[in-house]
Coordinates of C-alpha atoms in Angstrom, one line a residue:
G1 CA 0.0 0.0 0.0
M2 CA 2.8 2.4 0.8
A3 CA 4.5 1.6 -2.5
A4 CA 1.2 2.5 -4.3
G5 CA 0.8 5.7 -2.3
F6 CA 4.3 6.8 -3.1
A7 CA 4.2 5.7 -6.8
T8 CA 0.9 7.1 -8.0
Q9 CA 1.1 10.3 -10.1
T10 CA -2.7 10.8 -10.3
Q11 CA -3.5 9.9 -6.7
K12 CA -6.0 7.3 -8.0
I13 CA -5.4 3.7 -6.9
A14 CA -7.6 0.6 -7.5
V15 CA -7.7 -2.6 -5.4
I16 CA -9.0 -5.8 -6.9
G17 CA -10.1 -8.1 -4.1
D18 CA -12.5 -10.5 -2.5
P19 CA -14.2 -8.8 0.5
S20 CA -16.2 -11.9 1.4
T21 CA -13.4 -13.8 3.1
A22 CA -11.1 -12.9 6.0
E23 CA -8.0 -13.3 3.8
G24 CA -9.5 -11.0 1.2
R25 CA -10.4 -8.4 3.8
K26 CA -6.9 -8.5 5.3
Y27 CA -5.3 -7.8 1.9
R28 CA -7.9 -5.1 1.0
N29 CA -7.8 -3.2 4.3
G30 CA -4.1 -3.7 5.0
F31 CA -3.4 -2.3 1.5
L32 CA -5.7 0.6 2.1
H33 CA -4.0 1.5 5.4
G34 CA -0.6 1.4 3.7
V35 CA -1.8 3.8 1.0
R36 CA -3.2 6.1 3.7
Y37 CA 0.1 6.1 5.5
A38 CA 1.9 7.3 2.4
C39 CA -0.8 9.3 0.6
P40 CA -3.6 10.5 2.8
K41 CA -5.3 12.3 0.0
C42 CA -5.2 9.4 -2.5
R43 CA -8.5 8.1 -3.8
V44 CA -8.7 4.3 -3.4
D45 CA -11.5 2.4 -5.2
F46 CA -12.3 -1.2 -4.7
I47 CA -13.2 -3.6 -7.6
D48 CA -14.9 -6.5 -5.8
V49 CA -14.4 -10.1 -7.1
L50 CA -17.2 -12.5 -6.4
D51 CA -15.5 -15.5 -8.0
V52 CA -11.7 -15.6 -7.7
N53 CA -11.6 -18.1 -10.6
D54 CA -13.6 -16.1 -13.1
S55 CA -12.0 -13.0 -14.6
A56 CA -14.6 -12.5 -17.4
G57 CA -16.3 -9.6 -15.7
L58 CA -13.1 -7.9 -14.5
I59 CA -11.4 -6.8 -17.7
Q60 CA -13.9 -4.1 -18.7
P61 CA -14.0 -2.5 -15.3
V62 CA -10.2 -2.5 -15.2
T63 CA -10.1 -0.8 -18.7
V64 CA -12.6 1.9 -17.4
Y65 CA -10.5 2.5 -14.4
V66 CA -7.3 2.9 -16.4
S67 CA -9.0 5.2 -18.8
S68 CA -10.3 7.2 -15.9
G69 CA -6.8 7.9 -14.6
F70 CA -6.2 5.2 -12.1
D71 CA -2.5 4.5 -12.4
V72 CA -1.7 1.9 -9.8
F73 CA -3.6 -1.4 -9.3
F74 CA -3.2 -4.0 -6.6
A75 CA -4.8 -7.4 -6.9
A76 CA -5.4 -10.1 -4.3
A77 CA -8.1 -12.3 -5.7
G78 CA -6.8 -15.5 -7.1
K79 CA -6.8 -16.2 -10.9
A80 CA -9.3 -13.5 -11.5
G81 CA -7.3 -10.8 -9.8
N82 CA -4.1 -12.0 -11.6
D83 CA -5.8 -11.8 -15.0
A84 CA -7.1 -8.3 -14.2
L85 CA -3.6 -7.2 -13.0
V86 CA -2.0 -8.3 -16.3
A87 CA -4.7 -6.4 -18.2
A88 CA -4.1 -3.3 -16.1
A89 CA -0.3 -3.5 -16.7
Q90 CA -0.8 -4.1 -20.4
Q91 CA -2.9 -0.9 -20.6
G92 CA -0.1 1.1 -19.0
A93 CA -1.0 1.1 -15.2
W94 CA 1.5 0.2 -12.5
V95 CA 0.7 -3.0 -10.7
I96 CA 1.4 -4.6 -7.3
G97 CA 0.8 -8.4 -7.0
S98 CA 0.2 -10.8 -4.2
S99 CA 0.8 -14.4 -3.2
G100 CA 4.2 -14.5 -4.9
D101 CA 6.5 -12.3 -6.9
A102 CA 4.3 -11.2 -9.8
Y103 CA 7.2 -10.3 -11.9
L104 CA 8.7 -13.8 -11.7
G105 CA 5.5 -15.8 -11.8
L106 CA 2.6 -13.9 -13.3
F107 CA 4.8 -12.0 -15.8
G108 CA 7.1 -14.9 -16.6
N109 CA 10.3 -13.2 -15.3
G110 CA 9.8 -10.3 -17.7
S111 CA 8.6 -12.4 -20.7
V112 CA 4.9 -11.4 -20.5
A113 CA 3.8 -8.0 -21.9
G114 CA 3.3 -5.5 -19.1
A115 CA 6.2 -6.9 -16.9
D116 CA 7.8 -3.5 -17.1
R117 CA 4.9 -2.1 -15.1
V118 CA 5.3 -4.3 -12.0
L119 CA 6.4 -2.3 -8.9
T120 CA 6.5 -5.1 -6.3
S121 CA 4.4 -7.8 -4.7
V122 CA 3.6 -9.1 -1.3
S123 CA 4.4 -12.8 -0.9
V124 CA 3.1 -15.4 1.6
D125 CA 5.4 -18.2 2.7
P126 CA 3.6 -20.5 5.2
G127 CA 6.7 -22.6 5.4
E128 CA 8.6 -19.8 7.1
A129 CA 5.8 -19.5 9.7
L130 CA 6.1 -23.2 10.4
R131 CA 9.9 -22.8 10.7
A132 CA 9.3 -20.1 13.3
A133 CA 6.8 -22.2 15.2
L134 CA 9.2 -25.2 15.3
A135 CA 12.0 -22.9 16.4
A136 CA 9.8 -21.7 19.3
F137 CA 9.0 -25.3 20.2
H138 CA 12.7 -26.2 20.2
D139 CA 13.4 -23.2 22.5
E140 CA 10.7 -24.6 24.9
A141 CA 8.4 -21.7 24.2
P142 CA 5.7 -23.3 22.0
L143 CA 3.1 -21.2 20.3
Y144 CA -0.6 -22.0 21.1
G145 CA -3.8 -21.4 19.2
V146 CA -4.2 -20.1 15.7
Q147 CA -1.1 -18.2 14.5
P148 CA -1.8 -15.7 11.7
L149 CA 0.7 -15.5 8.8
S150 CA 2.5 -12.2 9.4
A151 CA 5.7 -10.3 8.9
A152 CA 6.6 -11.1 12.5
N153 CA 6.9 -14.8 11.8
G154 CA 8.4 -14.3 8.4
A155 CA 5.4 -15.6 6.5
I156 CA 4.7 -12.3 4.7
V157 CA 7.5 -10.9 2.7
L158 CA 7.9 -8.1 0.2
A159 CA 9.3 -9.0 -3.3
P160 CA 12.1 -6.8 -4.7
I161 CA 11.0 -3.3 -5.6
R162 CA 11.2 -2.8 -9.4
N163 CA 11.3 0.8 -10.2
P164 CA 11.8 1.2 -14.0
A165 CA 10.4 4.8 -14.1
G166 CA 12.0 6.0 -10.9
L167 CA 8.6 6.5 -9.3
L168 CA 9.9 5.3 -5.9
S169 CA 12.7 7.5 -4.6
I170 CA 15.5 6.1 -2.4
P171 CA 13.8 7.8 0.6
D172 CA 10.4 6.2 -0.4
Q173 CA 12.0 2.8 -0.6
A174 CA 13.7 3.4 2.8
D175 CA 10.4 4.3 4.3
I176 CA 8.8 1.2 3.0
A177 CA 11.6 -1.0 4.3
A178 CA 11.4 0.7 7.7
A179 CA 7.6 0.2 7.9
F180 CA 8.0 -3.4 7.0
A181 CA 10.7 -3.9 9.7
R182 CA 8.3 -2.3 12.2
L183 CA 5.6 -4.7 11.1
A184 CA 8.0 -7.6 11.7
D185 CA 9.0 -6.4 15.2
G186 CA 5.4 -5.5 16.2
S187 CA 5.9 -1.8 16.7
L188 CA 3.6 -0.7 13.8
E189 CA -0.1 -1.0 14.5
T190 CA -1.9 -1.5 11.1
G191 CA -5.4 -1.0 12.4
I192 CA -6.4 -4.3 11.0
D193 CA -7.7 -7.3 13.0
P194 CA -5.3 -10.2 12.0
A195 CA -8.0 -12.8 12.4
T196 CA -11.0 -11.2 10.6
G197 CA -9.3 -8.6 8.4
E198 CA -11.7 -5.9 9.6
E199 CA -10.6 -2.4 10.5
R200 CA -10.4 -1.7 14.2

């Protein structure tokens, strides 16, 4: 979200997501709060996805948003969101992916048209959360109950920032890294409930 807030030139950002699930709300609201942190005056519109496997109804809205001046798109809505993200990039918008490094996966390590419009991605690595839990168990401080995937347990990571147009300055990138470090050490309150994804 911070990357989008710093990168936008029009102060118009679109989020493609699924508001019906806790995971979808976490992405949606967490991204929104990140944008607000970097760009309080930015307009953020949500494109809701009802079926994360069906992108048929998303391409036209994405085209309308791009033509209306929305210059950064974030998607966290399965295949449908990924297809919409590719469409946005191929129409000239900047994009931020989720659930893996979009540049490497979704855009084929630069081989898919629009790859030059990828800014970064948020990636989820459940294996790292398991490693952290096993380390805690080994140290005789086992974790109990549901453990959300988070930056604190290493399960949420930021893919390398790709900055072909120089939209993100060195100070911007330093601010993003500092905020992520604060997420990891627990000193940054996101305002999002980690269990439900609701704002609090």
